[in-house]
C-alpha cells in the first residue's frame, strides 16, 4: 500500500508532458490480440492498468515487451481463451478482451470485470451485442462462458446507452466478423476514433467513428502495425486543475485543445487564462478562483465524467457556489467526504453536488476512493494549508504515470511512500 504526501501552497510553473491516453491504449492492447504479427504501440503510458493488460495478453500466449513508452505485442502464437479471476477483477477494461478473444478463437471464459466503484457498471450491452452477432453466452458459477458455434456475423446494433466500452467491444469483434456491422448510438469519444485508427492501420474497414453511427465491414484476421496513442485529455485536465488551484503558469505539452472543448471554458470561467496551439495547452492562474456555475457531465463532446472530481476539487476554494450534475455514473461522489475532511463545503444529494467555496482548505489524512477521486484529493491537497496524506495511492497509479515526479518538476511538494 502506498500513499501520496502533499504539502500545499506552492505555485506551479513550467512544462509538463502529458502521457498517452489510458482509455485509448487499453482497448488498443485488447484489439492487438486479433493481429498476426507485431503491434508496436507508441506513447503508451506507464500505468498499472497497462501492466495488467500486459499480464492478460501474456497469459493468453502473446509475447509482450514495454520500454521507453513503446509497447510491443506479438499475438501470432496466442492460444488462451480464459482470463483468470485475479486479472479480471483488477480493471474494468478487462471486459474489452471478450470481443477480441471470441473473434479470434470462437470461445472465451471470464468473470465479471473490476475497476473503479462508481455505482452500478453492468456489461449487459456488451453481452447483448455479442449475442446478436452469434455468440452463445451463459453464466456458469459466476463466470461468463461464451462460444460462437458458427462464427460471428455482422448485424445492426442499437445501443440504448452510448457506452464507450460496448462500442469498443463491438468494433473489435466486428472487424473479424462476417459481413457488415452497424453500431447506432455509438460513443463518440476521441478514444473510440483512436481505436478505429489503430484497427484501420491493421487492415480493418471502419467508417463513421466520431459520429453516432459506426460501420464496420468484417475483414477477418488483421495484421500488425505501428500506432501512436492520443494524449490523455483527463490527465491534461488534472495538470490544468492543479495549476488553477495553486496559481502559476503551466504548459501542458502534447495536450490536444480539440479534446478539451468542454473543459477549457470552465477554467476560463474560474478566472484562468488558457491558450492553445499545436504543441499543447498553456494555463495561467492567479490562484484566486471564481465559481463555474453548473457543470453537467455528458457523453463527448459534453463535459467528461472523469473530469468531474478534478474540477470539483478546484472550485472548493473558489468564490461563490458551483454545482455539478453527474449524468453518467450513479455513484461518482464517494470522494467528496475526503474533501469535506479538508474543510470543503460540499453537499451531495443523489447525483448533484453543490460546492460553496471556502476561503481555504486545510491538510488532512484522506484516501483515494477511486482513480479520479484520488486525483481530486491530490489537487485539493496541493491548494491546502499543511501536509496531507492520501492513502490507497494504487488507485491513482492505475491511470497516472509518474504523477508525483511530474508535479514536483512544476514546483509542487509531493512524494509517494510505501
Ligand atoms: N452501461 C450499461 N450497460 C453496459 C455498459 C455501460 O448500463 O453494458 C452504463 C454504465 O453503467 C454507465 C454508462 O453506461 O452508466 C456509461 O458507461 P460506459 O460503458 O460508457 O463506460 P466504460 O466503458 O465502463 C469508459 C472509461 C471510463 C469513463 C467512461 C465514460 C475506459 C477504460 N473507461 O468506461 O473511464 O468514465 O467510459 O466516459 O475507457 C476513468 O478513466 O477513470 C474511467 C472511469
Short mmCIF file of C-alpha atoms and ligand atoms in Angstrom, two decimals:
data_model
loop_
_atom_site.label_atom_id
_atom_site.label_comp_id
_atom_site.label_asym_id
_atom_site.label_seq_id
_atom_site.Cartn_x
_atom_site.Cartn_y
_atom_site.Cartn_z
CA UNK A 1 0.00 0.00 0.00
CA UNK A 2 1.37 3.40 -0.99
CA UNK A 3 0.37 6.92 -0.06
CA UNK A 4 0.95 10.35 -1.52
CA UNK A 5 2.22 13.02 0.86
CA UNK A 6 1.37 16.51 -0.32
CA UNK A 7 2.28 19.87 1.22
CA UNK A 8 0.15 22.63 -0.25
CA UNK A 9 0.81 26.25 -1.01
CA UNK A 10 3.46 26.20 -3.76
CA UNK A 11 2.84 27.91 -7.08
CA UNK A 12 3.31 25.73 -10.17
CA UNK A 13 5.42 26.87 -13.09
CA UNK A 14 6.97 25.21 -16.11
CA UNK A 15 6.23 22.48 -18.61
CA UNK A 16 4.74 19.04 -18.10
CA UNK A 17 4.41 16.49 -20.89
CA UNK A 18 1.04 14.77 -20.99
CA UNK A 19 1.05 10.95 -21.19
CA UNK A 20 -0.77 8.77 -23.72
CA UNK A 21 -4.46 8.13 -23.02
CA UNK A 22 -5.25 5.22 -20.70
CA UNK A 23 -8.71 4.82 -22.19
CA UNK A 24 -7.23 4.54 -25.70
CA UNK A 25 -4.37 2.23 -25.03
CA UNK A 26 -6.38 -0.35 -23.08
CA UNK A 27 -8.80 -1.21 -25.93
CA UNK A 28 -5.93 -0.97 -28.44
CA UNK A 29 -3.95 -3.56 -26.47
CA UNK A 30 -7.02 -5.84 -26.30
CA UNK A 31 -7.53 -5.47 -30.06
CA UNK A 32 -3.89 -6.38 -30.71
CA UNK A 33 -4.93 -9.97 -29.97
CA UNK A 34 -6.61 -10.04 -33.41
CA UNK A 35 -3.40 -9.32 -35.32
CA UNK A 36 -0.93 -11.72 -36.74
CA UNK A 37 2.48 -10.15 -36.23
CA UNK A 38 3.60 -7.27 -34.05
CA UNK A 39 1.60 -4.27 -32.89
CA UNK A 40 4.02 -1.51 -31.95
CA UNK A 41 2.22 0.98 -29.75
CA UNK A 42 3.99 4.29 -29.11
CA UNK A 43 3.14 6.86 -26.41
CA UNK A 44 1.94 4.03 -24.17
CA UNK A 45 1.59 5.30 -20.58
CA UNK A 46 3.50 3.52 -17.81
CA UNK A 47 0.50 2.88 -15.54
CA UNK A 48 -0.66 -0.16 -13.62
CA UNK A 49 -3.67 -0.78 -15.92
CA UNK A 50 -1.21 -1.27 -18.79
CA UNK A 51 0.75 -3.70 -16.61
CA UNK A 52 -2.48 -5.68 -16.05
CA UNK A 53 -3.17 -5.70 -19.82
CA UNK A 54 0.39 -6.94 -20.35
CA UNK A 55 -0.27 -9.80 -17.91
CA UNK A 56 -3.59 -10.67 -19.59
CA UNK A 57 -2.03 -10.72 -23.08
CA UNK A 58 0.91 -12.79 -21.83
CA UNK A 59 -1.46 -15.24 -20.10
CA UNK A 60 -3.24 -15.67 -23.45
CA UNK A 61 0.04 -16.60 -25.14
CA UNK A 62 1.14 -13.26 -26.64
CA UNK A 63 4.74 -12.08 -26.44
CA UNK A 64 4.86 -8.58 -24.98
CA UNK A 65 7.53 -6.03 -24.13
CA UNK A 66 7.29 -2.47 -22.82
CA UNK A 67 10.16 0.01 -22.71
CA UNK A 68 10.57 3.77 -23.18
CA UNK A 69 6.88 4.34 -23.88
CA UNK A 70 6.62 1.69 -26.60
CA UNK A 71 4.58 -1.45 -26.02
CA UNK A 72 5.11 -4.30 -28.47
CA UNK A 73 2.66 -7.18 -28.63
CA UNK A 74 3.13 -10.16 -30.91
CA UNK A 75 -0.04 -12.24 -30.76
CA UNK A 76 0.94 -14.72 -33.50
CA UNK A 77 1.15 -17.64 -31.04
CA UNK A 78 -1.78 -16.65 -28.78
CA UNK A 79 -3.98 -19.59 -27.88
CA UNK A 80 -5.60 -18.90 -24.50
CA UNK A 81 -9.33 -18.27 -24.21
CA UNK A 82 -9.66 -17.76 -20.47
CA UNK A 83 -8.76 -14.77 -18.26
CA UNK A 84 -8.30 -15.70 -14.61
CA UNK A 85 -10.45 -14.05 -11.92
CA UNK A 86 -7.47 -12.25 -10.38
CA UNK A 87 -6.71 -10.35 -13.60
CA UNK A 88 -10.39 -9.75 -14.43
CA UNK A 89 -11.00 -8.15 -11.05
CA UNK A 90 -8.12 -5.70 -11.41
CA UNK A 91 -9.63 -3.48 -14.05
CA UNK A 92 -12.88 -2.69 -15.82
CA UNK A 93 -11.26 -2.77 -19.27
CA UNK A 94 -10.60 -6.47 -18.99
CA UNK A 95 -14.12 -6.91 -20.45
CA UNK A 96 -12.86 -5.43 -23.75
CA UNK A 97 -10.88 -8.64 -24.19
CA UNK A 98 -14.17 -10.53 -24.56
CA UNK A 99 -14.84 -9.35 -28.12
CA UNK A 100 -11.22 -9.91 -29.14
CA UNK A 101 -10.92 -13.44 -27.68
CA UNK A 102 -14.28 -14.50 -29.14
CA UNK A 103 -13.45 -13.08 -32.55
CA UNK A 104 -10.08 -14.82 -32.66
CA UNK A 105 -10.83 -18.18 -31.05
CA UNK A 106 -14.62 -18.60 -31.11
CA UNK A 107 -14.76 -19.21 -27.36
CA UNK A 108 -13.99 -17.30 -24.16
CA UNK A 109 -14.35 -17.70 -20.44
CA UNK A 110 -14.06 -14.82 -17.97
CA UNK A 111 -15.61 -13.47 -14.78
CA UNK A 112 -17.15 -10.03 -14.18
CA UNK A 113 -14.70 -7.14 -14.56
CA UNK A 114 -13.48 -5.00 -11.65
CA UNK A 115 -12.39 -1.36 -11.89
CA UNK A 116 -13.41 1.82 -10.10
CA UNK A 117 -16.52 1.67 -7.96
CA UNK A 118 -18.68 4.40 -9.44
CA UNK A 119 -22.07 2.79 -8.91
CA UNK A 120 -23.57 0.01 -10.99
CA UNK A 121 -21.42 -0.85 -14.00
CA UNK A 122 -23.27 -3.61 -15.82
CA UNK A 123 -21.97 -5.24 -19.02
CA UNK A 124 -25.39 -6.11 -20.45
CA UNK A 125 -24.84 -4.03 -23.59
CA UNK A 126 -21.58 -5.86 -24.36
CA UNK A 127 -23.23 -9.24 -23.85
CA UNK A 128 -26.43 -8.45 -25.80
CA UNK A 129 -24.45 -7.14 -28.78
CA UNK A 130 -22.13 -10.15 -28.95
CA UNK A 131 -25.15 -12.46 -28.68
CA UNK A 132 -26.74 -10.66 -31.62
CA UNK A 133 -23.51 -11.27 -33.54
CA UNK A 134 -23.82 -15.02 -33.00
CA UNK A 135 -22.21 -15.71 -29.61
CA UNK A 136 -23.84 -18.02 -27.07
CA UNK A 137 -23.14 -16.54 -23.65
CA UNK A 138 -24.06 -18.28 -20.39
CA UNK A 139 -23.27 -17.55 -16.79
CA UNK A 140 -21.82 -20.63 -15.06
CA UNK A 141 -20.53 -20.48 -11.46
CA UNK A 142 -20.00 -16.71 -11.65
CA UNK A 143 -18.21 -16.94 -14.99
CA UNK A 144 -19.30 -15.87 -18.44
CA UNK A 145 -18.84 -18.85 -20.69
CA UNK A 146 -19.05 -17.88 -24.35
CA UNK A 147 -18.92 -19.86 -27.58
CA UNK A 148 -19.51 -18.91 -31.18
CA UNK A 149 -20.84 -22.05 -32.92
CA UNK A 150 -20.98 -20.63 -36.48
CA UNK A 151 -18.61 -17.66 -36.43
CA UNK A 152 -19.50 -14.06 -35.63
CA UNK A 153 -21.69 -12.29 -38.19
CA UNK A 154 -22.34 -8.62 -38.79
CA UNK A 155 -25.67 -7.05 -37.77
CA UNK A 156 -27.21 -3.76 -36.69
CA UNK A 157 -26.82 -2.92 -33.02
CA UNK A 158 -28.81 -0.10 -31.42
CA UNK A 159 -27.15 0.82 -28.15
CA UNK A 160 -29.64 2.09 -25.55
CA UNK A 161 -26.74 3.99 -23.90
CA UNK A 162 -23.78 5.33 -25.90
CA UNK A 163 -21.42 3.12 -23.91
CA UNK A 164 -17.71 3.63 -24.58
CA UNK A 165 -16.73 0.08 -23.64
CA UNK A 166 -19.61 -1.61 -25.50
CA UNK A 167 -18.84 0.41 -28.65
CA UNK A 168 -15.19 -0.70 -28.43
CA UNK A 169 -16.03 -4.36 -27.80
CA UNK A 170 -18.40 -4.44 -30.78
CA UNK A 171 -15.93 -2.63 -33.07
CA UNK A 172 -13.19 -5.13 -32.22
CA UNK A 173 -15.41 -8.20 -32.67
CA UNK A 174 -16.98 -6.81 -35.86
CA UNK A 175 -13.63 -6.39 -37.64
CA UNK A 176 -13.26 -10.18 -37.60
CA UNK A 177 -16.96 -10.99 -38.21
CA UNK A 178 -18.59 -11.97 -41.49
CA UNK A 179 -20.35 -9.06 -43.20
CA UNK A 180 -21.31 -5.56 -42.12
CA UNK A 181 -22.00 -4.34 -38.58
CA UNK A 182 -23.70 -1.03 -37.85
CA UNK A 183 -23.47 0.45 -34.36
CA UNK A 184 -26.19 3.03 -33.79
CA UNK A 185 -25.98 5.48 -30.87
CA UNK A 186 -22.25 4.68 -30.74
CA UNK A 187 -19.98 6.51 -28.28
CA UNK A 188 -18.17 9.46 -29.92
CA UNK A 189 -15.22 9.87 -27.52
CA UNK A 190 -11.78 10.61 -29.08
CA UNK A 191 -10.60 7.25 -27.68
CA UNK A 192 -13.11 5.50 -29.99
CA UNK A 193 -11.55 7.19 -33.02
CA UNK A 194 -8.08 6.30 -31.74
CA UNK A 195 -9.09 2.63 -31.55
CA UNK A 196 -10.64 2.89 -35.04
CA UNK A 197 -7.40 4.42 -36.39
CA UNK A 198 -5.37 1.60 -34.87
CA UNK A 199 -7.72 -1.05 -36.30
CA UNK A 200 -7.64 0.62 -39.74
CA UNK A 201 -3.82 0.58 -39.66
CA UNK A 202 -4.12 -3.18 -39.03
CA UNK A 203 -6.33 -3.62 -42.11
CA UNK A 204 -9.85 -3.12 -40.69
CA UNK A 205 -12.62 -1.42 -42.69
CA UNK A 206 -14.34 1.05 -40.32
CA UNK A 207 -16.24 4.25 -41.14
CA UNK A 208 -18.13 6.84 -39.16
CA UNK A 209 -16.18 6.77 -35.86
CA UNK A 210 -16.52 10.09 -34.06
CA UNK A 211 -20.19 10.15 -35.12
CA UNK A 212 -23.23 8.31 -33.79
CA UNK A 213 -23.26 5.55 -36.44
CA UNK A 214 -20.19 3.39 -36.98
CA UNK A 215 -19.99 0.95 -39.88
CA UNK A 216 -17.59 -1.99 -39.74
CA UNK A 217 -17.12 -4.37 -42.65
CA UNK A 218 -15.57 -7.57 -41.38
CA UNK A 219 -12.18 -8.42 -42.87
CA UNK A 220 -11.17 -11.50 -40.85
CA UNK A 221 -7.67 -11.59 -39.45
CA UNK A 222 -5.71 -8.33 -39.05
CA UNK A 223 -2.01 -7.64 -39.48
CA UNK A 224 0.32 -5.79 -37.12
CA UNK A 225 1.05 -2.07 -37.36
CA UNK A 226 2.68 0.90 -35.64
CA UNK A 227 0.36 3.25 -33.81
CA UNK A 228 0.80 6.30 -31.58
CA UNK A 229 -1.75 6.72 -28.78
CA UNK A 230 -3.51 10.11 -28.45
CA UNK A 231 -2.76 12.35 -25.44
CA UNK A 232 -4.76 11.72 -22.27
CA UNK A 233 -7.35 14.51 -22.01
CA UNK A 234 -8.19 13.71 -18.38
CA UNK A 235 -4.55 13.77 -17.28
CA UNK A 236 -4.17 17.09 -19.14
CA UNK A 237 -7.21 18.40 -17.24
CA UNK A 238 -5.62 17.24 -13.98
CA UNK A 239 -2.43 19.27 -14.54
CA UNK A 240 -4.51 22.28 -15.58
CA UNK A 241 -6.63 21.97 -12.45
CA UNK A 242 -3.52 21.74 -10.26
CA UNK A 243 -2.18 24.93 -11.87
CA UNK A 244 -5.56 26.66 -11.43
CA UNK A 245 -5.66 25.90 -7.70
CA UNK A 246 -2.01 26.62 -6.90
CA UNK A 247 -1.63 29.61 -9.19
CA UNK A 248 1.18 29.86 -11.70
CA UNK A 249 1.91 29.31 -15.35
CA UNK A 250 1.95 25.76 -16.71
CA UNK A 251 2.35 24.49 -20.26
CA UNK A 252 0.80 21.03 -20.75
CA UNK A 253 2.88 19.79 -23.64
CA UNK A 254 1.10 17.47 -26.06
CA UNK A 255 -2.42 18.24 -24.78
CA UNK A 256 -4.95 18.50 -27.61
CA UNK A 257 -7.26 21.50 -27.09
CA UNK A 258 -9.79 19.97 -29.52
CA UNK A 259 -10.38 17.20 -26.98
CA UNK A 260 -10.85 19.74 -24.18
CA UNK A 261 -13.65 21.85 -25.71
CA UNK A 262 -15.98 21.45 -22.75
CA UNK A 263 -13.23 21.72 -20.14
CA UNK A 264 -11.28 24.84 -21.19
CA UNK A 265 -14.31 27.20 -20.84
CA UNK A 266 -14.68 26.00 -17.22
CA UNK A 267 -11.12 27.09 -16.42
CA UNK A 268 -11.81 30.43 -18.12
CA UNK A 269 -14.97 30.91 -16.03
CA UNK A 270 -12.84 30.25 -12.95
CA UNK A 271 -10.67 33.20 -13.98
CA UNK A 272 -7.76 31.32 -15.56
CA UNK A 273 -6.23 32.33 -18.85
CA UNK A 274 -5.90 29.46 -21.35
CA UNK A 275 -4.14 29.46 -24.72
CA UNK A 276 -3.52 26.55 -27.04
CA UNK A 277 -1.56 25.66 -30.13
CA UNK A 278 -0.23 22.64 -31.97
CA UNK A 279 2.27 21.90 -29.22
CA UNK A 280 -0.13 21.90 -26.27
CA UNK A 281 -2.21 23.97 -23.86
CA UNK A 282 -1.00 26.69 -21.51
CA UNK A 283 -2.83 27.82 -18.38
CA UNK A 284 -2.11 30.84 -16.23
CA UNK A 285 -3.83 31.34 -12.90
CA UNK A 286 -3.58 33.81 -10.03
CA UNK A 287 -4.79 31.05 -7.70
CA UNK A 288 -7.85 33.14 -6.73
CA UNK A 289 -10.66 31.30 -8.47
CA UNK A 290 -14.32 32.11 -9.17
CA UNK A 291 -17.34 29.76 -9.23
CA UNK A 292 -18.10 27.95 -12.51
CA UNK A 293 -21.90 27.86 -12.27
CA UNK A 294 -23.46 24.50 -13.16
CA UNK A 295 -21.45 21.70 -14.79
CA UNK A 296 -23.37 18.72 -16.22
CA UNK A 297 -21.41 15.65 -17.21
CA UNK A 298 -22.34 14.05 -20.51
CA UNK A 299 -21.19 11.97 -23.43
CA UNK A 300 -18.47 13.51 -25.59
CA UNK A 301 -18.30 16.36 -26.56
CA UNK A 302 -20.09 17.08 -23.29
CA UNK A 303 -18.22 17.59 -20.02
CA UNK A 304 -16.40 14.32 -19.20
CA UNK A 305 -17.48 12.46 -16.08
CA UNK A 306 -13.81 11.63 -15.46
CA UNK A 307 -13.02 15.35 -15.13
CA UNK A 308 -15.86 15.97 -12.66
CA UNK A 309 -13.93 15.15 -9.43
CA UNK A 310 -10.87 17.00 -10.71
CA UNK A 311 -12.80 20.20 -11.43
CA UNK A 312 -14.93 19.95 -8.30
CA UNK A 313 -11.79 19.82 -6.15
CA UNK A 314 -10.58 23.05 -7.80
CA UNK A 315 -13.74 25.06 -7.02
CA UNK A 316 -13.75 24.12 -3.32
CA UNK A 317 -11.80 27.33 -2.70
CA UNK A 318 -13.39 29.42 -5.47
CA UNK A 319 -15.50 32.46 -4.67
CA UNK A 320 -19.23 31.57 -4.90
CA UNK A 321 -21.28 28.45 -5.44
CA UNK A 322 -20.73 25.82 -8.15
CA UNK A 323 -22.99 22.88 -8.96
CA UNK A 324 -22.08 19.52 -10.51
CA UNK A 325 -24.69 17.20 -12.01
CA UNK A 326 -23.37 13.67 -12.68
CA UNK A 327 -25.27 12.15 -15.60
CA UNK A 328 -23.07 9.14 -16.47
CA UNK A 329 -22.44 7.15 -13.28
CA UNK A 330 -24.85 6.62 -10.39
CA UNK A 331 -22.31 6.97 -7.58
CA UNK A 332 -19.43 9.21 -8.51
CA UNK A 333 -19.26 11.48 -5.44
CA UNK A 334 -17.75 8.99 -2.98
CA UNK A 335 -14.54 11.02 -2.85
CA UNK A 336 -16.38 14.13 -1.55
CA UNK A 337 -16.15 13.00 2.09
CA UNK A 338 -12.36 13.32 1.77
CA UNK A 339 -12.74 16.91 0.60
CA UNK A 340 -15.09 17.80 3.46
CA UNK A 341 -12.48 16.40 5.86
CA UNK A 342 -10.17 19.06 4.42
CA UNK A 343 -12.72 21.77 5.18
CA UNK A 344 -14.60 21.90 1.88
CA UNK A 345 -18.30 22.81 1.96
CA UNK A 346 -19.90 20.31 -0.44
CA UNK A 347 -23.44 18.94 -0.17
CA UNK A 348 -24.38 15.88 -2.22
CA UNK A 349 -27.92 14.77 -2.94
CA UNK A 350 -28.17 11.80 -5.28
CA UNK A 351 -26.40 12.86 -8.49
CA UNK A 352 -26.00 16.57 -7.64
CA UNK A 353 -23.17 18.18 -5.67
CA UNK A 354 -23.34 21.79 -4.51
CA UNK A 355 -19.98 23.38 -3.68
CA UNK A 356 -19.89 26.55 -1.61
CA UNK A 357 -16.39 27.93 -1.99
CA UNK A 358 -14.47 28.35 1.29
CA UNK A 359 -11.51 30.65 1.93
CA UNK A 360 -9.03 27.82 2.31
CA UNK A 361 -8.69 24.07 2.80
CA UNK A 362 -6.54 22.53 5.49
CA UNK A 363 -4.47 19.36 5.40
CA UNK A 364 -5.94 16.01 6.40
CA UNK A 365 -5.34 12.27 6.18
CA UNK A 366 -7.58 11.04 3.38
CA UNK A 367 -7.83 8.21 0.91
CA UNK A 368 -8.15 7.73 -2.84
CA UNK A 369 -11.58 6.10 -3.19
CA UNK A 370 -11.04 5.55 -6.93
CA UNK A 371 -8.78 6.81 -9.72
CA UNK A 372 -10.22 10.27 -10.42
CA UNK A 373 -11.45 10.71 -6.84
CA UNK A 374 -7.82 10.17 -5.83
CA UNK A 375 -6.68 12.81 -8.32
CA UNK A 376 -9.23 15.18 -6.75
CA UNK A 377 -7.62 14.61 -3.33
CA UNK A 378 -4.19 15.49 -4.72
CA UNK A 379 -5.49 18.72 -6.26
CA UNK A 380 -7.23 19.74 -3.06
CA UNK A 381 -4.10 18.93 -1.03
CA UNK A 382 -1.88 20.98 -3.39
CA UNK A 383 -4.01 24.03 -2.58
CA UNK A 384 -4.44 23.30 1.14
CA UNK A 385 -2.56 24.66 4.12
CA UNK A 386 -0.25 21.99 5.61
CA UNK A 387 0.70 18.42 4.77
CA UNK A 388 -1.90 15.85 3.70
CA UNK A 389 -1.56 12.09 3.43
CA UNK A 390 -3.56 10.38 0.67
CA UNK A 391 -3.72 6.64 1.19
CA UNK A 392 -4.60 3.92 -1.36
CA UNK A 393 -2.35 5.56 -3.96
CA UNK A 394 -2.63 2.42 -6.08
CA UNK A 395 -5.99 3.68 -7.35
CA UNK A 396 -4.26 6.80 -8.70
CA UNK A 397 -1.39 4.80 -10.22
CA UNK A 398 -3.90 2.89 -12.38
CA UNK A 399 -4.16 5.93 -14.62
CA UNK A 400 -1.38 8.45 -13.87
CA UNK A 401 2.21 7.99 -14.98
CA UNK A 402 4.81 9.44 -12.57
CA UNK A 403 2.28 11.93 -11.15
CA UNK A 404 4.50 12.88 -8.19
CA UNK A 405 7.61 13.42 -10.33
CA UNK A 406 5.70 15.50 -12.87
CA UNK A 407 4.11 17.72 -10.24
CA UNK A 408 7.44 18.11 -8.41
CA UNK A 409 9.01 19.27 -11.66
CA UNK A 410 6.41 22.09 -11.68
CA UNK A 411 7.31 23.10 -8.12
CA UNK A 412 4.82 21.08 -6.06
CA UNK A 413 5.77 19.41 -2.80
CA UNK A 414 4.63 15.84 -3.28
CA UNK A 415 6.17 12.44 -2.65
CA UNK A 416 4.97 8.86 -2.81
CA UNK A 417 5.85 6.48 0.02
CA UNK A 418 5.17 2.91 0.94
N1 LIG B 1 -23.66 0.86 -19.11
C1 LIG B 1 -24.68 -0.05 -19.04
N2 LIG B 1 -24.51 -1.27 -19.59
C2 LIG B 1 -23.34 -1.63 -20.21
C3 LIG B 1 -22.29 -0.71 -20.27
C4 LIG B 1 -22.48 0.54 -19.71
O1 LIG B 1 -25.74 0.25 -18.50
O2 LIG B 1 -23.25 -2.78 -20.70
C5 LIG B 1 -23.82 2.19 -18.49
C6 LIG B 1 -22.85 2.39 -17.32
O3 LIG B 1 -23.35 1.83 -16.13
C7 LIG B 1 -22.72 3.89 -17.26
C8 LIG B 1 -22.87 4.32 -18.73
O4 LIG B 1 -23.44 3.19 -19.40
O5 LIG B 1 -23.77 4.43 -16.51
C9 LIG B 1 -21.57 4.67 -19.42
O6 LIG B 1 -20.61 3.63 -19.25
P1 LIG B 1 -19.53 3.30 -20.36
O7 LIG B 1 -19.75 1.89 -20.81
O8 LIG B 1 -19.52 4.36 -21.40
O9 LIG B 1 -18.20 3.36 -19.52
P2 LIG B 1 -16.98 2.38 -19.56
O10 LIG B 1 -16.72 1.94 -20.95
O11 LIG B 1 -17.13 1.37 -18.49
C10 LIG B 1 -15.23 4.25 -20.02
C11 LIG B 1 -13.97 4.73 -19.35
C12 LIG B 1 -14.32 5.42 -18.05
C13 LIG B 1 -15.23 6.59 -18.38
C14 LIG B 1 -16.48 6.11 -19.14
C15 LIG B 1 -17.39 7.23 -19.58
C16 LIG B 1 -12.35 3.11 -20.07
C17 LIG B 1 -11.42 2.04 -19.70
N3 LIG B 1 -13.09 3.61 -19.08
O12 LIG B 1 -15.82 3.34 -19.10
O13 LIG B 1 -13.10 5.90 -17.50
O14 LIG B 1 -15.64 7.22 -17.19
O15 LIG B 1 -16.06 5.36 -20.31
O16 LIG B 1 -16.71 8.13 -20.39
O17 LIG B 1 -12.39 3.54 -21.21
C18 LIG B 1 -11.62 6.58 -15.82
O18 LIG B 1 -10.76 6.68 -16.70
O19 LIG B 1 -11.47 6.99 -14.64
C19 LIG B 1 -12.89 5.95 -16.15
C20 LIG B 1 -13.74 5.51 -15.22
#
